[in-house]
Coordinates of C-alpha atoms and ligand atoms in Angstrom, one line a residue:
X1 CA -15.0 74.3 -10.6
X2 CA -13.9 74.2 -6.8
X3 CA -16.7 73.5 -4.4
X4 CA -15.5 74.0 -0.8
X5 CA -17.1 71.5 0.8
X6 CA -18.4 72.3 4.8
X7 CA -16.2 69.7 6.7
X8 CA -12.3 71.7 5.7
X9 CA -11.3 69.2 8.4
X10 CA -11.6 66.1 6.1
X11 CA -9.2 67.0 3.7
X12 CA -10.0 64.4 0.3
X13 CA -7.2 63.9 -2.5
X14 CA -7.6 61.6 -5.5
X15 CA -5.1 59.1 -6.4
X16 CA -4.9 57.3 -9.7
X17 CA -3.4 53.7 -10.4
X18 CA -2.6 53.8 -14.4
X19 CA 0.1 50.5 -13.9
X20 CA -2.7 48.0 -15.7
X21 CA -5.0 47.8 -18.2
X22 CA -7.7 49.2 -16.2
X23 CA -7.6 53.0 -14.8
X24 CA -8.3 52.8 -11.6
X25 CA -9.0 56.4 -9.3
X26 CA -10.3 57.0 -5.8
X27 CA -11.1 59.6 -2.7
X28 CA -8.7 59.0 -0.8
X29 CA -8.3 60.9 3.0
X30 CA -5.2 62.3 4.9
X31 CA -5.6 58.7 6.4
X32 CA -5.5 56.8 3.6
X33 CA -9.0 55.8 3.4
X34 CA -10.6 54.9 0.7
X35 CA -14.0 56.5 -0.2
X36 CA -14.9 55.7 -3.7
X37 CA -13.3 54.2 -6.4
X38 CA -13.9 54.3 -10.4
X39 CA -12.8 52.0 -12.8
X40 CA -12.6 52.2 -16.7
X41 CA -10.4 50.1 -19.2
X42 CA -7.8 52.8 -20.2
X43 CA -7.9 55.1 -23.0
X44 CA -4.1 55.1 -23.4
X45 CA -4.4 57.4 -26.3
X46 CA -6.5 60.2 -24.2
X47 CA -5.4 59.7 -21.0
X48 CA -5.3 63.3 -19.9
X49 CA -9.1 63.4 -21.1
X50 CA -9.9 60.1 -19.3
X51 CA -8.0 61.6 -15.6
X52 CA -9.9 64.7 -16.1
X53 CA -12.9 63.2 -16.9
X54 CA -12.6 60.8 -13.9
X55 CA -11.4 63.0 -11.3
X56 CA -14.2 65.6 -12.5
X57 CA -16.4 62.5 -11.4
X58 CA -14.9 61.6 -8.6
X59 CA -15.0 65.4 -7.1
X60 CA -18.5 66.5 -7.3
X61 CA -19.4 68.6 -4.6
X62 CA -16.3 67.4 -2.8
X63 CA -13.0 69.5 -2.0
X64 CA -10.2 68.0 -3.9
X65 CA -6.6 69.1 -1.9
X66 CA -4.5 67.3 -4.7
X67 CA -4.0 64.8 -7.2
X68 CA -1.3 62.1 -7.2
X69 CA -0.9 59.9 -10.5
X70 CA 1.2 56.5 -10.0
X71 CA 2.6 55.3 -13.8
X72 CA 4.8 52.5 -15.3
X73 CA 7.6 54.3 -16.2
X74 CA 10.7 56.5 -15.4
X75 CA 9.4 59.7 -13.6
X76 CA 11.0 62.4 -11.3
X77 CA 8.4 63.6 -8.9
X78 CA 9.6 66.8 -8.2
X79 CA 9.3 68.1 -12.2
X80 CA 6.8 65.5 -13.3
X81 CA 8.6 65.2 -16.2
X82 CA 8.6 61.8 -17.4
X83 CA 11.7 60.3 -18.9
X84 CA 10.7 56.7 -20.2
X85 CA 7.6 54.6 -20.3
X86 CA 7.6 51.4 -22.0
X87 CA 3.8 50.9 -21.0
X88 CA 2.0 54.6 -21.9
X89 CA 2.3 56.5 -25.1
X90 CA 3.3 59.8 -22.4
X91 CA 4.3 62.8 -24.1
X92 CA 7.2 65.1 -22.7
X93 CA 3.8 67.5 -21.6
X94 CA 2.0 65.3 -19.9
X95 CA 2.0 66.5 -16.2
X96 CA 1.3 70.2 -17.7
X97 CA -1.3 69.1 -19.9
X98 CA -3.0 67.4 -16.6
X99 CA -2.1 69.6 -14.2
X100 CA -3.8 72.4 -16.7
X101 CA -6.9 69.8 -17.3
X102 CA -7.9 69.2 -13.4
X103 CA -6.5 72.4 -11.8
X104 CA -5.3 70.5 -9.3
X105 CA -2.0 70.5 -7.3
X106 CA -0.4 67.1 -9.1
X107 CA 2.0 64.5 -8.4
X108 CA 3.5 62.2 -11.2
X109 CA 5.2 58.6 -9.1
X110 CA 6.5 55.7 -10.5
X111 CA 3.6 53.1 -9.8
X112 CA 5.6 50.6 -7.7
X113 CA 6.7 53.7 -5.3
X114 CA 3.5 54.7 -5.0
X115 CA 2.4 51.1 -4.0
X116 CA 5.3 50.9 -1.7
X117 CA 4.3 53.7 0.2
X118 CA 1.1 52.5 0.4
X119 CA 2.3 49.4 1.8
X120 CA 4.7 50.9 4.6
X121 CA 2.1 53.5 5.4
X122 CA -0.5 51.2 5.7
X123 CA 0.2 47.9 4.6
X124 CA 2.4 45.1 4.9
X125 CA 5.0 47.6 5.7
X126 CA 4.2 49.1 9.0
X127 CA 6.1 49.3 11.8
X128 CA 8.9 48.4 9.6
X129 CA 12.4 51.0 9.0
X130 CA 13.2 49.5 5.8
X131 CA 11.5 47.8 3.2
X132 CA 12.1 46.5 -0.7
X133 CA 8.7 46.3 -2.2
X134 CA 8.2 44.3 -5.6
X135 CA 5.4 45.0 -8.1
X136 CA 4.6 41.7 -9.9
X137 CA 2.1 42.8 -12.6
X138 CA 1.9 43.6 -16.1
X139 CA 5.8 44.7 -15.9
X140 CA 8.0 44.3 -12.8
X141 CA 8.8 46.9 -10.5
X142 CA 10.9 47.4 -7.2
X143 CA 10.7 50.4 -4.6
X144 CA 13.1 50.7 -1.7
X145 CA 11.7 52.7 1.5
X146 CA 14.1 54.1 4.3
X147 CA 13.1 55.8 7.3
X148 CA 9.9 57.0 5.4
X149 CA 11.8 58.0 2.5
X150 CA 11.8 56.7 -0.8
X151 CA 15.0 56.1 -2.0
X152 CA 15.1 57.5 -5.3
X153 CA 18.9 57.4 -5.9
X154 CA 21.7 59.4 -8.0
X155 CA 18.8 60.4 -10.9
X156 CA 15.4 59.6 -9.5
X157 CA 15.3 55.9 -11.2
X158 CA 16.5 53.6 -8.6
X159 CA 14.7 50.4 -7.6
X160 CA 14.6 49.4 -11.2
X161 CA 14.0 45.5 -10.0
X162 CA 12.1 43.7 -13.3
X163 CA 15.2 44.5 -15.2
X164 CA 17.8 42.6 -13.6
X165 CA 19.3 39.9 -15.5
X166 CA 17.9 36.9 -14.7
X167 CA 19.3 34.7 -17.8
X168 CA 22.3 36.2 -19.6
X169 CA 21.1 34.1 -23.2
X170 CA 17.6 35.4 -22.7
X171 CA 15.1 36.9 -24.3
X172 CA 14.9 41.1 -25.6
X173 CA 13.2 43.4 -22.9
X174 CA 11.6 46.3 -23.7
X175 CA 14.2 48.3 -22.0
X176 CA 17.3 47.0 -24.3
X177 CA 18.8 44.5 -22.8
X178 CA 18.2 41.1 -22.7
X179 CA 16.9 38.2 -19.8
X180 CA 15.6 40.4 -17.8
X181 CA 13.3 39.5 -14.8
X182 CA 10.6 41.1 -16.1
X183 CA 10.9 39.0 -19.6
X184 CA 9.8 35.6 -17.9
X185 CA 7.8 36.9 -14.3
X186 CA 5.8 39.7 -15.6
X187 CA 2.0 38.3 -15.9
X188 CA 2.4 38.5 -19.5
X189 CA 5.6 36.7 -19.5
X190 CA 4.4 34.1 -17.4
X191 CA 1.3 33.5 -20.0
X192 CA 4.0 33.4 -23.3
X193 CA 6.2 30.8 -21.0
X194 CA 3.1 28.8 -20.2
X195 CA 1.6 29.2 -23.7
X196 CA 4.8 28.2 -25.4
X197 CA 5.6 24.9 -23.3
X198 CA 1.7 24.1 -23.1
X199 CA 1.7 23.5 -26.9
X200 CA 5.0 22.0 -27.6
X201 CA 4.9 19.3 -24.8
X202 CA 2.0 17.2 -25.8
X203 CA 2.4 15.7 -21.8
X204 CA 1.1 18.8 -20.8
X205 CA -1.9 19.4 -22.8
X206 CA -3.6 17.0 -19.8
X207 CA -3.9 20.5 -18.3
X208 CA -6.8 22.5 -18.5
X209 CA -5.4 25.6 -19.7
X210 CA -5.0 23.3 -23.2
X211 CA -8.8 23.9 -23.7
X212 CA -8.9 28.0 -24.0
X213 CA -5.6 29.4 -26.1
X214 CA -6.4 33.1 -24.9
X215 CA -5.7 32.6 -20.7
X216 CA -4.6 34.9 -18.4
X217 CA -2.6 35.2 -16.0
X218 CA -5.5 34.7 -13.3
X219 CA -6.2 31.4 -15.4
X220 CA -2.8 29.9 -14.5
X221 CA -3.0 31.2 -10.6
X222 CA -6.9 29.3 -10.1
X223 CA -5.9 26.2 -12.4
X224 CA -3.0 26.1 -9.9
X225 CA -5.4 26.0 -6.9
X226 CA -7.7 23.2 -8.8
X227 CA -4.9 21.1 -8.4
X228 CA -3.3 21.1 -12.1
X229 CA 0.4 20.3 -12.0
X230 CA 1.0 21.8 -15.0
X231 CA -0.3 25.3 -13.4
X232 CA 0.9 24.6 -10.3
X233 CA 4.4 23.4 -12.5
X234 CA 4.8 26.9 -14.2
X235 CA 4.3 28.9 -11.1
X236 CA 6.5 26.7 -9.0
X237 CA 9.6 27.3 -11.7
X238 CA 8.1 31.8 -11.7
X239 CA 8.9 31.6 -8.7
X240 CA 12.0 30.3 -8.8
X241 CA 13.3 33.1 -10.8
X242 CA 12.0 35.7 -8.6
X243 CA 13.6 34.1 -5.5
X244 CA 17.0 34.1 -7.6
X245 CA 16.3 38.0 -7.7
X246 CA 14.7 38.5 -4.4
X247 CA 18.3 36.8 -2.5
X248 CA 20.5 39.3 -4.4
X249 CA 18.6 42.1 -2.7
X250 CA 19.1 40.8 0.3
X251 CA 22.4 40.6 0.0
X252 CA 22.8 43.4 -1.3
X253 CA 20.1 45.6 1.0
X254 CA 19.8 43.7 4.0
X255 CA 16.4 45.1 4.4
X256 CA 14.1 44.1 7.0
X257 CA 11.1 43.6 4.8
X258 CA 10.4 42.2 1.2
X259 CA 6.9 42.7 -0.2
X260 CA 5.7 41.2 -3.1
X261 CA 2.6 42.8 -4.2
X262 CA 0.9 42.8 -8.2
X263 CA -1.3 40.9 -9.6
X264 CA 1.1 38.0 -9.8
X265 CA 1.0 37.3 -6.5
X266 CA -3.4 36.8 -6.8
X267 CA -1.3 33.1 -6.4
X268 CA -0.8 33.8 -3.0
X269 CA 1.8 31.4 -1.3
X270 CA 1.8 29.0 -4.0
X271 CA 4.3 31.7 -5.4
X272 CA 5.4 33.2 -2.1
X273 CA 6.6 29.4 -0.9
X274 CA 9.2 29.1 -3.8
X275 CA 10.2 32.5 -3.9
X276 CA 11.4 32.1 -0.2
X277 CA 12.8 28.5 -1.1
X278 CA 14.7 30.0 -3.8
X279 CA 15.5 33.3 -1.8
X280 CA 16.8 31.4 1.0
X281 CA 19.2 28.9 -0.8
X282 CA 21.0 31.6 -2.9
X283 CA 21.2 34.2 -0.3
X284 CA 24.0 34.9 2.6
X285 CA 22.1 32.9 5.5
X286 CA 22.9 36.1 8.4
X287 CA 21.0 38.2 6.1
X288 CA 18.1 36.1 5.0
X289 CA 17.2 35.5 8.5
X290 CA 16.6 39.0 9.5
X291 CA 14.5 39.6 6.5
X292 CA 11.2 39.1 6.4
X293 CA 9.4 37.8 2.7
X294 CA 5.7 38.9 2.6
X295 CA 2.8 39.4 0.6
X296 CA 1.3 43.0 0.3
X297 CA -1.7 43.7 1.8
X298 CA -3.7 46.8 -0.2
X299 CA -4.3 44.9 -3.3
X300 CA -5.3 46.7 -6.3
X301 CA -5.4 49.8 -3.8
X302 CA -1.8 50.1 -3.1
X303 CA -0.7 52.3 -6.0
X304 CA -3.5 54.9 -5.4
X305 CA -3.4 55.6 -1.9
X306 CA 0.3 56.1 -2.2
X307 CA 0.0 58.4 -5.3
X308 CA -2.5 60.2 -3.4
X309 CA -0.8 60.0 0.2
X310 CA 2.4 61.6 -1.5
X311 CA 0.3 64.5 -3.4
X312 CA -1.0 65.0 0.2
X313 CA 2.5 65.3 0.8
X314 CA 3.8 67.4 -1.8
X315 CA 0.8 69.5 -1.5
X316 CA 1.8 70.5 2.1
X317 CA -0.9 68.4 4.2
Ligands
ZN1 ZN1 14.7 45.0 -19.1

C-alpha cells in the first residue's frame, strides 16, 4: 500500500546492506541521512520475504521513492540481473521477484559500490575526483569511483579486488582460482589463519584467543588492542598482504584516495599502519606519494546509503 505522506519535499528511499550475516535496512533521505535502521540475522533462503517484510516495516505511513539493494556478488545495475554470488543462494529472478514483492522502483549494486559511493558522497571520499575503495569483510571487495561515476568496466564486473593473486601456491577461492586476497584477508580467512597457527605452534597458545576455539574476527581485533602479540602478530602479517595488493593499485590507478572500509578494519590503524608500510615499499614512490590510504568513515552504514543514494538516482531524484 502507498501512503503519500504530507511533507512530498522529504523524499525517503530505503537501502539494504545484505554483504554480512546480518540484513541490515534503513530510511534513508535525498541527503543521505539516516532515519531508522532494522536489523535481523539473514534468512538467506527467503530473502525476497525477509526485504519485503522489512521494507513493509520500515515504510509505514512513510512515502517510499525507491529501493536500492547492495549484495556480494556479480550484478549489472541497469537489468538487475545477477550473474554470480558466492555469498547468496540468488536465483536468476531475483530482482523481479523483489521488485514484484515491494512495488517499489529497485536497484540491485554490488555491495562494495554501494559502500563506495557512500564513502565519496559522504564519507571518507569527499572532495576527492578519484577514489579505490576496499571492502574488508566477510569476502573482499574493490570499487573504483571517477568523476562521480562508478567505473564498472567492459561487462559491469570491474573492481574485482579480493580476487587478486596474492600467493601463486595458495589456497582454492571460491571463485576458481587459487591464493587469492580474499583467501587469507577476508574476516573468515583471517580467523582459519589465526585458528590454524594458534594450535599448531604451542608458543602461541600464551595468547588468549587459546581459551575459546570459536573466535571471531572482532576477537582477534580487541585481543590485539589488549596488548597480545600473537593478535597483534596475525594482523600485523593481514596487513601485509593487503598492502602488497593495495601498491599494485596504485601503480596501476594512481588514484588519489584508498579507502579501506569492512569490518576488518574494526582494527583501526593497527591494520591501516602495515597496510601503508607494505603499500609504500612495493609501490612506485611518485605514485604512492600522491595517494592518500584511509579508513572509511560510514561504518556499517556505507553499503545502504549508497544502495539507496543510487536507487534515488536511478529512480530520477
Ligand atoms: Zn578468488
Amino acid at each position: 500500500m502507498q501512503a503519500d505522506g504530507p511533507n512530498q519535499a522529504e523524499k525517503s528511499y530505503i537501502g539494504v546492506d545484505l554483504s554480512g550475516p546480518t540484513l541490515r535496512a534503513a530510511l534513508v533521505s535525498a541527503a543521505g541521512e539516516v532515519a531508522r535502521v532494522l536489523e535481523a540475522p539473514l534468512e538467506r533462503e527467503q530473502l525476497v520475504e525477509q526485504i519485503a517484510r522489512v521494507v513493509a516495516d520500515l515504510r509505514g505511513g512513510t512515502s517510499v521513492e525507491a529501493l536500492g539493494v547492495g549484495l556480494p556478488g556479480l550484478v549489472d545495475p541497469r537489468t538487475g540481473r545477477v550473474h554470480f554470488s558466492t555469498d547468496l543462494p540468488l536465483r536468476e529472478e531475483f530482482y523481479a521477484d523483489l521488485a514484484g514483492a515491494t512495488g517499489l522502483p529497485l536497484l540491485l549494486e554490488n555491495d562494495a559500490n554501494a559502500a563506495a559511493y557512500g564513502e565519496y558522497v559522504l564519507g571518507a571520499g569527499r572532495a576527492s575526483q578519484s577514489i579505490f575503495y576496499v571492502m574488508l569483510g566477510y569476502g573482499i571487495g574493490g570499487a573504483l569511483i571517477f568523476d562521480g561515476q562508478i567505473w564498472r568496466g567492459a561487462s559491469g564486473f570491474a573492481g574485482e579486488f579480493g580476487h587478486i593473486t596474492i600467493d601463486p601456491d595458495g589456497i582454492q577461492c571460491a571463485c576458481g582460482n587459487v591464493g587469492c586476497l580474499e583467501t587469507v584477508a577476508s574476516a573468515p580467512n583471517i580467523v582459519r589463519r589465526t585458528h590454524e597457527r594458534l594450535f599448531r605452534d604451542s608458543t602461541s597458545s600464551l595468547s588468549k584467543l587459546a581459551v575459546n576455539r570459536d573466535f571471531t574476527v572482532s576477537d582477534i581485533t580487541r585481543e590485539a588492542r589488549n596488548g597480545d602479540d600473537f593478535a597483534l602478530l596475525m594482523i600485523e602479517r593481514t596487513g601485509r598482504y593487503i598492502g602488497t595488493a593495495i601498491a599494485a593499485i596504485i601503480n596501476l590507478l594512481n588514484v588519489e584516495r584508498i579507502i579501506l572500509g569492512g569490518i576488518v578494519m574494526e582494527a583501526g590503524e593497527l591494520l591501516l599502519d602495515p597496510i601503508i608500510r607494505e603499500a609504500r615499499r612495493r609501490s612506485f614512490q611518485p605514485c604512492f606519494e600522491t595517494t592518500q590510504i584511509v579508513a572509511a568513515q560510514l561504518g556499517l552504514d556505507s553499503v545502504l546509503i549508497g544502495a539507496a543514494l543510487l536507487a534515488a538516482q536511478k529512480a530520477g531524484a
